XYZ file of N, CA, C and O in Angstrom:
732
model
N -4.976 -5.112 -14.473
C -5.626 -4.398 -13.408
C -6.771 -3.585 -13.980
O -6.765 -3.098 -15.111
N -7.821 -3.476 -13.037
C -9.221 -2.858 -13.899
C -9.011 -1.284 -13.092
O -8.504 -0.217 -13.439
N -9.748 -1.821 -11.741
C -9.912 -0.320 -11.205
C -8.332 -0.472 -9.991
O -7.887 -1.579 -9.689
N -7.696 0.886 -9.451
C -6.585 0.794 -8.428
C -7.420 0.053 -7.044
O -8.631 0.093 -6.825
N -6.364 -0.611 -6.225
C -6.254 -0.999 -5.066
C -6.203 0.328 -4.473
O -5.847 1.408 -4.946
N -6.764 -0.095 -3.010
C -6.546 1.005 -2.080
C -6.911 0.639 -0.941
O -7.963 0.000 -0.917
N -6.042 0.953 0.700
C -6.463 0.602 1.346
C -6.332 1.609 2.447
O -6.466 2.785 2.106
N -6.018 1.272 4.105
C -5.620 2.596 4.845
C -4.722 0.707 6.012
O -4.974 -0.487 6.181
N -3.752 1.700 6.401
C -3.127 1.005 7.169
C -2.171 1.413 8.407
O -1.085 1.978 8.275
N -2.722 1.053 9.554
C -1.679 1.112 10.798
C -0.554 0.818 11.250
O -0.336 -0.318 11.673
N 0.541 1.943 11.252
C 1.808 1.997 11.672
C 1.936 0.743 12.562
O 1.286 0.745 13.607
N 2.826 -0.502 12.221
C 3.253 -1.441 13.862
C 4.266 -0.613 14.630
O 4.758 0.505 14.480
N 4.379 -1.542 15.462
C 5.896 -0.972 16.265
C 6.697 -1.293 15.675
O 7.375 -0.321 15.340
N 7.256 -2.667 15.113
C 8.676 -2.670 14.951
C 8.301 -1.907 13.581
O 8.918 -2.530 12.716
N 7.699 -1.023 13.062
C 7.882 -0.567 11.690
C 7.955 0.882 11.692
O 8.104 1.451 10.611
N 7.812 2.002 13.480
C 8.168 2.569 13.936
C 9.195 3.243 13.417
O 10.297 2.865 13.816
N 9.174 4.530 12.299
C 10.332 5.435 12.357
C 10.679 4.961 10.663
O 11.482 5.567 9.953
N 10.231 4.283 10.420
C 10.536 3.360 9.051
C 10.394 4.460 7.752
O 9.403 5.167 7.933
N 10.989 4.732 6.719
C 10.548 5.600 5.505
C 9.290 5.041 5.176
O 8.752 3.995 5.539
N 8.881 6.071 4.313
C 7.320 5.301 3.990
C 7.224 4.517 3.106
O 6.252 3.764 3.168
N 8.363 4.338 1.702
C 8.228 3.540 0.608
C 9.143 2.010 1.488
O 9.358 1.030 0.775
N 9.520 1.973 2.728
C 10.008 0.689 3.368
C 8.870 0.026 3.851
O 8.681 -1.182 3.710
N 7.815 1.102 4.640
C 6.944 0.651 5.567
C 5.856 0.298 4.592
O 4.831 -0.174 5.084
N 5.920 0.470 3.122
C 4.741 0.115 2.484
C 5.462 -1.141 1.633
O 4.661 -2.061 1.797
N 6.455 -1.599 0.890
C 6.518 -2.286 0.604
C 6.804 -3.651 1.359
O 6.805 -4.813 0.952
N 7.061 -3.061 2.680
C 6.963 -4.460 3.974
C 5.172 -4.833 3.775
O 4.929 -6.039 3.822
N 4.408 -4.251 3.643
C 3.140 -4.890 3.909
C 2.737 -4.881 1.981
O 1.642 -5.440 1.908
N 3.153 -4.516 0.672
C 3.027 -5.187 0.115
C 4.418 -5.302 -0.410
O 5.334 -4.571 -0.788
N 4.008 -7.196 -0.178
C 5.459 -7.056 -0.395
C 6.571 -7.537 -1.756
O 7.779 -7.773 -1.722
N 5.414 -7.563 -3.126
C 5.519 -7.688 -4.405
C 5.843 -6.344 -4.939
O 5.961 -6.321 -6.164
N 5.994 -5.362 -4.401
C 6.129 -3.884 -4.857
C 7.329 -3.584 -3.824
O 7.399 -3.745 -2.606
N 8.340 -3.034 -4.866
C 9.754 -2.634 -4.143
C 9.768 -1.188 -3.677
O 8.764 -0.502 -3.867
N 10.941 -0.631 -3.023
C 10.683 0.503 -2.124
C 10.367 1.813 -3.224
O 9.577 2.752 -3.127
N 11.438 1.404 -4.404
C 11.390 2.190 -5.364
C 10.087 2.497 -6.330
O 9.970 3.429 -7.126
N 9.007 1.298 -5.992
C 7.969 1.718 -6.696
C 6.947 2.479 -5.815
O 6.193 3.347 -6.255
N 7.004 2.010 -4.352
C 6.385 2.736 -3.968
C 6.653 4.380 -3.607
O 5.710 5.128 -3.348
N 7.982 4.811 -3.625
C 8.263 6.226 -3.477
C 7.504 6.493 -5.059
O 7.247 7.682 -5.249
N 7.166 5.668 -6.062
C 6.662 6.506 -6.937
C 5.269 7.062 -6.818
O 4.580 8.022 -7.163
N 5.230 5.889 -6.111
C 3.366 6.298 -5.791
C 2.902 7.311 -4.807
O 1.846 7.944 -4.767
N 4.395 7.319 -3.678
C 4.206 8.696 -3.236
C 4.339 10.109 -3.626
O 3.667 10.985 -3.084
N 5.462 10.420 -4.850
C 5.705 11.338 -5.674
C 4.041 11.667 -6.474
O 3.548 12.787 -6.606
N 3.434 10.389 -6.909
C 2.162 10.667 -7.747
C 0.877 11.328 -6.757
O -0.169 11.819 -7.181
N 1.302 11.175 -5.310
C -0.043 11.551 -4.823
C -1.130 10.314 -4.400
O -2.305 10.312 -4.035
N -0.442 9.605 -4.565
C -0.945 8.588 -4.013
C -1.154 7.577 -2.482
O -1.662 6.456 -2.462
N -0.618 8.328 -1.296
C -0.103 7.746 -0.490
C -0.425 9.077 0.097
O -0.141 10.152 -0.432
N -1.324 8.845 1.756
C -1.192 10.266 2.823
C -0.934 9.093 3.758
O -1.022 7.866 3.710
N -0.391 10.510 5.074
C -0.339 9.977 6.582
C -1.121 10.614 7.233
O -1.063 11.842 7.176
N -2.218 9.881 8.157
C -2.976 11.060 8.591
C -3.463 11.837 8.099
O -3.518 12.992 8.521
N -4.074 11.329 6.822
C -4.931 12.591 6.028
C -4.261 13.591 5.338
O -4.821 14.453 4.661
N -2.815 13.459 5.541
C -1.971 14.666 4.505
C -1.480 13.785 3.503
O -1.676 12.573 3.594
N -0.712 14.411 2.336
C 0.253 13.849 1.286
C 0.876 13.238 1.954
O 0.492 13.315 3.121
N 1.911 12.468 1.769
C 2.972 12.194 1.977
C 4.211 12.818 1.217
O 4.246 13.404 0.135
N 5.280 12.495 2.173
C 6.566 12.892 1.343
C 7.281 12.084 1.298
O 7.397 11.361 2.288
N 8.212 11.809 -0.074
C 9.275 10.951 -0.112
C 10.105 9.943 0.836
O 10.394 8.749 0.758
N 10.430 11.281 2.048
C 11.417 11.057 2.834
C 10.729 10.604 4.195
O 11.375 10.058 5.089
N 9.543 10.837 4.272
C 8.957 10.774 5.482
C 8.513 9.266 6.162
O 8.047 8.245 5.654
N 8.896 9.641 7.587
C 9.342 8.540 8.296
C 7.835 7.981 8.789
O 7.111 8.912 9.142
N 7.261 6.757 8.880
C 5.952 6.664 9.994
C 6.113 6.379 11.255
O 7.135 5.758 11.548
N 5.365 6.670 12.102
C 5.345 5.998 13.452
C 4.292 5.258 13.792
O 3.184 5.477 13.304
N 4.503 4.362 14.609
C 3.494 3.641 15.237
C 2.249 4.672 15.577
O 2.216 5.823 16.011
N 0.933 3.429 15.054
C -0.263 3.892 15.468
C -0.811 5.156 14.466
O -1.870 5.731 14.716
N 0.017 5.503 13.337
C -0.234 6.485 12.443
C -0.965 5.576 11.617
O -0.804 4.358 11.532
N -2.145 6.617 10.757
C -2.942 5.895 9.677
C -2.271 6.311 8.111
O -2.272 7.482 7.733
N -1.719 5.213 7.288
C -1.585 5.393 5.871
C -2.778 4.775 5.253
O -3.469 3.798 5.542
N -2.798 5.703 4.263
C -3.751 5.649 3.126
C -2.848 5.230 1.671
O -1.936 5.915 1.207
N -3.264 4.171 1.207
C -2.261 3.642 -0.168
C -3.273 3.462 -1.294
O -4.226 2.696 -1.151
N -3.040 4.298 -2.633
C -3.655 3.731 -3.685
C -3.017 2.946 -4.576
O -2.157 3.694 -5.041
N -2.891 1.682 -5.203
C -2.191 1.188 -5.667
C -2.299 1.461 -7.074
O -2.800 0.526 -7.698
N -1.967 2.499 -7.782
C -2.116 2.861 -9.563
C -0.993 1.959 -10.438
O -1.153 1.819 -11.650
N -0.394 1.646 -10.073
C 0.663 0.458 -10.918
C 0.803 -1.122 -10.217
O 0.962 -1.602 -9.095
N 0.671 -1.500 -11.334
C 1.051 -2.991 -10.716
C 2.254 -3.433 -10.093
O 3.320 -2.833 -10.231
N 2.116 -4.459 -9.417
C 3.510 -4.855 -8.868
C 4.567 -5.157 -9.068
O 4.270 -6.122 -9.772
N 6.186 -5.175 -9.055
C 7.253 -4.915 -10.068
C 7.903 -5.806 -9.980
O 8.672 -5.973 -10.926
N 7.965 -7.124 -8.516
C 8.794 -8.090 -8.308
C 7.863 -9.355 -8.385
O 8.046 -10.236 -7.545
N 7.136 -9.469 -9.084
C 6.608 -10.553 -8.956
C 6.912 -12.263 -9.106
O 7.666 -12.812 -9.909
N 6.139 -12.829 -8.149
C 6.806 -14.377 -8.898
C 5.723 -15.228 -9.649
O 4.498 -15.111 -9.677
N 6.569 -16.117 -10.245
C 5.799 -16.785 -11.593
C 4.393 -17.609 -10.811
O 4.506 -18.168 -9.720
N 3.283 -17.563 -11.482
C 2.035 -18.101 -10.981
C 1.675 -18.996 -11.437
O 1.153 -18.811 -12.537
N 1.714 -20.379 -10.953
C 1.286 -21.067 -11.997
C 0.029 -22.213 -11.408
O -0.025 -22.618 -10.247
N -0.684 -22.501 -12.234
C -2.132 -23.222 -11.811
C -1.812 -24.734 -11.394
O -2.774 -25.503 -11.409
N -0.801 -25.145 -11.094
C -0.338 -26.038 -10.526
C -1.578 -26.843 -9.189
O -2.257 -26.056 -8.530
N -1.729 -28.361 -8.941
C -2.620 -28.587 -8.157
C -1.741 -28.491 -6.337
O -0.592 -28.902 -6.171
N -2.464 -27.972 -5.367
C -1.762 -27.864 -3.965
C -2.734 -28.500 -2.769
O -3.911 -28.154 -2.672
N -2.274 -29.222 -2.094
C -3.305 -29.491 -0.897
C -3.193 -28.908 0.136
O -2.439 -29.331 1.012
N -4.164 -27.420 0.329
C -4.338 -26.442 1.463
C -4.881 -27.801 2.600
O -5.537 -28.822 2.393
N -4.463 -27.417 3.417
C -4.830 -28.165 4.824
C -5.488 -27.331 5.621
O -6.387 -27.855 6.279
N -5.242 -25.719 5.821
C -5.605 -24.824 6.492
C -5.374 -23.254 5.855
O -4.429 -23.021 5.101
N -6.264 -22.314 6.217
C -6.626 -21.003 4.947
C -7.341 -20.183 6.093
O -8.475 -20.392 6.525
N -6.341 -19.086 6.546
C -6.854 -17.913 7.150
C -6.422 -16.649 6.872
O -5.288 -16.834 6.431
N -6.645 -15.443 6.862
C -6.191 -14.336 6.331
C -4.894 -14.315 6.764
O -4.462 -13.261 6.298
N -4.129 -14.775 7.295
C -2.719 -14.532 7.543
C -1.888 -15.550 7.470
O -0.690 -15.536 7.756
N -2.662 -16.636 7.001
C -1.230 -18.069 6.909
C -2.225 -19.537 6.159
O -3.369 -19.986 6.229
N -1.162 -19.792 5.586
C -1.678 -20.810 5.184
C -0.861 -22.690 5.440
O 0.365 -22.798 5.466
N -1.769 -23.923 5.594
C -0.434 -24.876 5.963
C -1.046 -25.840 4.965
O -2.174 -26.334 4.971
N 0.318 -26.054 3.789
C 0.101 -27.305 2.780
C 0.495 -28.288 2.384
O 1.517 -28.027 1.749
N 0.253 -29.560 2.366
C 1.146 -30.687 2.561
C 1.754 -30.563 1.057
O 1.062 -30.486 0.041
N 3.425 -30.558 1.109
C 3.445 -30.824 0.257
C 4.276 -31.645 -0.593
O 5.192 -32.185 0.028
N 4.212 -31.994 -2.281
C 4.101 -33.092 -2.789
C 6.107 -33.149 -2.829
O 6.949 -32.259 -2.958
N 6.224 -34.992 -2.606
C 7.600 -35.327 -2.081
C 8.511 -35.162 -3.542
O 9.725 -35.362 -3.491
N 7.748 -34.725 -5.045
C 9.037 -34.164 -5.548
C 8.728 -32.546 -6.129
O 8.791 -32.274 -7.328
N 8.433 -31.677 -5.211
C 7.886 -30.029 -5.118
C 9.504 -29.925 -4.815
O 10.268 -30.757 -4.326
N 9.744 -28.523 -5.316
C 10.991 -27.907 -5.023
C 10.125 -26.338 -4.714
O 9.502 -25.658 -5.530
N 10.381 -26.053 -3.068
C 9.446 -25.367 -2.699
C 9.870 -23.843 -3.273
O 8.931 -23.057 -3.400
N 11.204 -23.372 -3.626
C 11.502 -21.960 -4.297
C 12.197 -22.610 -5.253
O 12.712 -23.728 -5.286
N 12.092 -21.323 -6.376
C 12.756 -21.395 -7.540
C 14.034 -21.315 -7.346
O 14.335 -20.440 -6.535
N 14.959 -21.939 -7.815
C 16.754 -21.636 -7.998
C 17.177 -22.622 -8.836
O 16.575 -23.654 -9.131
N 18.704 -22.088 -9.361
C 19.404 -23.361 -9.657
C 18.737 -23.584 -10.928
O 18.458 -22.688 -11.724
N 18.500 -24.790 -11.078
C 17.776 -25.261 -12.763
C 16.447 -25.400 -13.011
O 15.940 -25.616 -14.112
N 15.674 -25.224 -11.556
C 14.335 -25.301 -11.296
C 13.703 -24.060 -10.932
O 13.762 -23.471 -9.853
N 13.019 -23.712 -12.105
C 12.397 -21.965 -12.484
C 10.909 -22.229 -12.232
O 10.204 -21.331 -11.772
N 10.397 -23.483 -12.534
C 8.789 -24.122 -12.589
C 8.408 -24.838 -11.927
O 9.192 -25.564 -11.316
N 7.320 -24.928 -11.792
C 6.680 -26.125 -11.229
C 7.163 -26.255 -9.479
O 7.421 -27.294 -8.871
N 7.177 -24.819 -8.948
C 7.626 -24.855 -7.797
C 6.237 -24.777 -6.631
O 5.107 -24.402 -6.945
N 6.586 -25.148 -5.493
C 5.388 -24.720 -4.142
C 5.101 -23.839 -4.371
O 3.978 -23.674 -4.848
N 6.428 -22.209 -4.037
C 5.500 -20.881 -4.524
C 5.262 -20.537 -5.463
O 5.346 -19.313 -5.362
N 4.876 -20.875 -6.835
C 4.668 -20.559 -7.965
C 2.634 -20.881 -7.484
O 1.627 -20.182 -7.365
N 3.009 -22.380 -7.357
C 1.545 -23.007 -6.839
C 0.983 -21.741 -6.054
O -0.025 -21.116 -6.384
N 1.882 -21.438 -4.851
C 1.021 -20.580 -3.765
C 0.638 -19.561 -4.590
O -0.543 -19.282 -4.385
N 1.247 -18.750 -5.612
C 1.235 -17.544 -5.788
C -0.247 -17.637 -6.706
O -1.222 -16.894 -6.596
N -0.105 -18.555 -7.439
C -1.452 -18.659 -8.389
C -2.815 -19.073 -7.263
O -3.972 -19.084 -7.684
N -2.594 -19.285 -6.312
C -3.266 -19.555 -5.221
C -4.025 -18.315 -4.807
O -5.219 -18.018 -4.767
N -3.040 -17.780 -4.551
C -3.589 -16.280 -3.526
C -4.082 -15.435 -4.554
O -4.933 -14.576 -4.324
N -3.656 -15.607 -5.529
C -3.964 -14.343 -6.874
C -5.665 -14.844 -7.043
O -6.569 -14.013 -7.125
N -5.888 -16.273 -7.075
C -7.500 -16.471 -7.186
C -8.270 -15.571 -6.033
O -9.496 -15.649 -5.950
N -7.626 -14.839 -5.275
C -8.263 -14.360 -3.713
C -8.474 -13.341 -4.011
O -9.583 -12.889 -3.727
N -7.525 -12.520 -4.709
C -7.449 -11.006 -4.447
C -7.850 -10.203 -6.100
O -7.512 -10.696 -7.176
N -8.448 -9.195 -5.980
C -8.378 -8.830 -7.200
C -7.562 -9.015 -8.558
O -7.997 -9.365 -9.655
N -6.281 -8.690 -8.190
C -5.017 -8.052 -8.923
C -4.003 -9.302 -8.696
O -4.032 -9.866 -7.602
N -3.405 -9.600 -9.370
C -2.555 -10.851 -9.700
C -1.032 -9.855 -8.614
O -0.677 -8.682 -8.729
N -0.580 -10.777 -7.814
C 0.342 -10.372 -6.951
C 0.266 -8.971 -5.857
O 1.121 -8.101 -5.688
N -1.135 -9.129 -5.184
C -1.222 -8.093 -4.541
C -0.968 -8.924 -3.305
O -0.713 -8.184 -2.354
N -0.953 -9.962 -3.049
C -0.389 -10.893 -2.313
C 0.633 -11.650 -2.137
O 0.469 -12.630 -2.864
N 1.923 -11.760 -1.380
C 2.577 -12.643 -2.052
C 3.154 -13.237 -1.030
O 3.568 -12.754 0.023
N 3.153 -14.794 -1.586
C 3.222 -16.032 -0.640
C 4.621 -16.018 0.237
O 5.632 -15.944 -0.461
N 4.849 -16.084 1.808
C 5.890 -16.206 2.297
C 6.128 -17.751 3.046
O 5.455 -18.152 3.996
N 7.216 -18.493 2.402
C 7.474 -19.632 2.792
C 8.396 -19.257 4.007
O 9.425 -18.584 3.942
N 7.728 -19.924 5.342
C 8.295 -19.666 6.650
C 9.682 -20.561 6.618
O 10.757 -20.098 6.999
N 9.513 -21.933 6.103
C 10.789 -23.046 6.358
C 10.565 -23.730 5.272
O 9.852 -23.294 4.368
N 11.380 -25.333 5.229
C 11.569 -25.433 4.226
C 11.517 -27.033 4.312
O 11.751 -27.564 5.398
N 11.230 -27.768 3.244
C 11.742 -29.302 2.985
C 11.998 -29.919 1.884
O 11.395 -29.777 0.821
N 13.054 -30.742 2.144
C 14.062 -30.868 0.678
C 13.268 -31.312 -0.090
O 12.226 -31.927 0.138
N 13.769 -30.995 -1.107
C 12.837 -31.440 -2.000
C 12.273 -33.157 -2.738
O 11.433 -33.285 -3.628
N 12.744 -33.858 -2.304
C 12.221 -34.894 -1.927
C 11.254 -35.625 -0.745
O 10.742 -36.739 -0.639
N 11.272 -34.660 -0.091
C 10.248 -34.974 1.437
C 9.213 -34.049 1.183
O 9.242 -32.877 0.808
N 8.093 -34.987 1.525
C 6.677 -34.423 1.483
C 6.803 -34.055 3.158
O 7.643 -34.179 4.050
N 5.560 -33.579 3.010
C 5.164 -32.817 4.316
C 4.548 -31.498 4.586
O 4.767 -30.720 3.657
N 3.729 -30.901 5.717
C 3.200 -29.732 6.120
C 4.335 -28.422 5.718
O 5.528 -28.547 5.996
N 3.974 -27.589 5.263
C 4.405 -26.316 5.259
C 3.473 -25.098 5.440
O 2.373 -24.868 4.938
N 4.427 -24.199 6.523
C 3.107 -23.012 6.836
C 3.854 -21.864 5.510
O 4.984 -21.854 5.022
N 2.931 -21.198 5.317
C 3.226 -20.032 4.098
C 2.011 -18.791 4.681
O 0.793 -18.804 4.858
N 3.058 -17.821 4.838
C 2.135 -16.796 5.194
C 1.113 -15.837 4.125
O 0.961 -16.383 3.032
N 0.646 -14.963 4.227
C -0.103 -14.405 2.989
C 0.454 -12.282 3.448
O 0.610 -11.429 2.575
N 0.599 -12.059 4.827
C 1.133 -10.564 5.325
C 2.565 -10.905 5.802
O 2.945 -11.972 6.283
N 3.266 -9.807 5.576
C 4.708 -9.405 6.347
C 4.354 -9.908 7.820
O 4.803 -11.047 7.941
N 3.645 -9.433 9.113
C 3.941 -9.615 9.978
C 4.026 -10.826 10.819
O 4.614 -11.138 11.854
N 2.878 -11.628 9.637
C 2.892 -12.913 10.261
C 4.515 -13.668 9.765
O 5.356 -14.273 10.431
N 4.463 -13.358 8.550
C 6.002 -14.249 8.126
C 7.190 -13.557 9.214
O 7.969 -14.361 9.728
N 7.326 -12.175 9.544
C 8.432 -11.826 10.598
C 8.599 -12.760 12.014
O 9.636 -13.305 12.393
N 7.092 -12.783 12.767
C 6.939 -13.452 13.694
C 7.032 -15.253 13.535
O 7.469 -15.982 14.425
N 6.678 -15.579 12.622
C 7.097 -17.348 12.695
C 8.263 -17.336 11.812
O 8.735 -18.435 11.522
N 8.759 -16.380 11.378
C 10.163 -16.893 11.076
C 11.238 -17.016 12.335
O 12.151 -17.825 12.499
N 10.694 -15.682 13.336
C 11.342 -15.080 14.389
C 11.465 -16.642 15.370
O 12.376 -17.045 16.093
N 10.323 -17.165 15.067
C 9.746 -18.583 16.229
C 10.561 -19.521 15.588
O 11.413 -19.956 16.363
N 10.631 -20.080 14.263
C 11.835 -21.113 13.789
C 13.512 -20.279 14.086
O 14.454 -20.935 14.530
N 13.596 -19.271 13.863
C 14.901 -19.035 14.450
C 15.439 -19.280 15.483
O 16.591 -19.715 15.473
N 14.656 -19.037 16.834
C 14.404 -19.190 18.208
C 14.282 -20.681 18.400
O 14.219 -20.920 19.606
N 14.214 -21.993 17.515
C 13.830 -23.059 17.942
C 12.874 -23.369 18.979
O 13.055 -24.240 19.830
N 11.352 -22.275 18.840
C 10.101 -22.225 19.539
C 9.570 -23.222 18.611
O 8.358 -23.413 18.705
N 9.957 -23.633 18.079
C 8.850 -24.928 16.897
C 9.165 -26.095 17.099
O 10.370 -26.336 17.037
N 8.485 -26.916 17.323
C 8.917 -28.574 17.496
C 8.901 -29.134 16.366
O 7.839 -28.729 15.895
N 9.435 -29.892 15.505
C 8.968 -30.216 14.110
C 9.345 -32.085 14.519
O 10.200 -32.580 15.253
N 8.044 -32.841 13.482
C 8.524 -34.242 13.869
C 8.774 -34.760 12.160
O 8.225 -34.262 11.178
N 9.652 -35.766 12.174
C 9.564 -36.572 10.825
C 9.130 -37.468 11.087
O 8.901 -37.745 12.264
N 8.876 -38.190 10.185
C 8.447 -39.734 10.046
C 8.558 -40.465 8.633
O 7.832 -40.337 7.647
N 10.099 -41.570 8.893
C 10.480 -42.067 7.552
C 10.116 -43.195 7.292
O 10.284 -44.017 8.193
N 9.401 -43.748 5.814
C 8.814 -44.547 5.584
C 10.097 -45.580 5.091
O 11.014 -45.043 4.469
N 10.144 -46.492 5.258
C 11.132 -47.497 4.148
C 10.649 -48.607 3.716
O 9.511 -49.072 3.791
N 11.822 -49.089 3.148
C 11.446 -50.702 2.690
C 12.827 -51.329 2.434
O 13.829 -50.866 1.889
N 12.625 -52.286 2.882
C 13.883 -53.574 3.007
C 14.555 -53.334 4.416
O 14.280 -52.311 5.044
N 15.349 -54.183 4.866
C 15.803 -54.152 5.691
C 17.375 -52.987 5.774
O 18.125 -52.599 4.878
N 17.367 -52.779 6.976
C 18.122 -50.789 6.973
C 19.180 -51.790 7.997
O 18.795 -52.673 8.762
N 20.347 -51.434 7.795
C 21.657 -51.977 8.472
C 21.654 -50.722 10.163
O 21.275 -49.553 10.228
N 22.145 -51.485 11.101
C 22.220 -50.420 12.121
C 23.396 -49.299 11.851
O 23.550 -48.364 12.637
């Protein structure tokens, strides 16, 4: 990191009443609650033009002010991996992707994952390596290629996760074969 991040940001509703090191690490969301109460202890963080305090709750429609003096503490591995963006807007992204990608890390597969790809993705965007961090809305096994949306903010990943929960999403497959398939 060269010079700190800093930005100012508006209370949502559902984030209404929220502590402030919750309501800040929901919008970044590579920095845990615990790092950000540090940044409020340092003076780093007002509401409305005052300090902040530890304990203090936000409400909707309130303005925070965040300087970011430490880097981010949960980060995931970045790697320069090749990805085919299909679509790239400040709040989501949709990438086809490749039929042997294992889209999160687990299990025996630490590398060479989708979000590793995304993460080295978004880090080319933003100053600071993980001031962004990629949210995979759904999922496909890892043998099936195909579209995936990945958000880049908390609110968009809350709301289309909220929409695949709800079965508001239509999703289609389409299986390729070869040889003849028994009924």
């Amino acid at each position: 990191m060269t010079e700190p991040f800093s930005c100012e940001l508006i209370v949502e509703n559902y984030l209404s009443g929220k502590r402030i090191d919750t309501f800040l690490a929901r919008h970044f969301r590579n920095y845990t609650p615990y790092r950000m109460q540090r940044l409020v202890r340092a003076g780093q963080v007002r509401v409305e033009g005052l300090p902040a305090e530890s304990d203090q709750r936000v409400f909707k429609g309130q303005r925070v002010w965040v300087r970011l003096i430490e880097p981010p503490d949960k980060l995931v591995q970045s790697e320069p991996l090749p990805i085919d963006v299909l679509y790239d807007d400040p709040w989501l992204m949709v990438v086809n992707k490749r039929p042997d990608q294992v889209a999160h890390p687990g299990g025996r597969v630490h590398s060479g994952t989708l979000l590793s790809a995304l993460q080295h993705y978004l880090d080319q965007q933003t100053p600071w390596r993980g001031l962004l961090r990629p949210g995979i809305v759904h999922r496909l096994d890892r043998f099936t290629s195909g579209l995936l949306i990945a958000t880049k903010e908390h609110l968009s990943h809350r709301r289309l996760t909220m929409h695949f929960e709800r079965r508001k999403v239509s999703k289609s497959y389409l299986a390729i074969t070869r040889g003849v398939i028994d009924e």
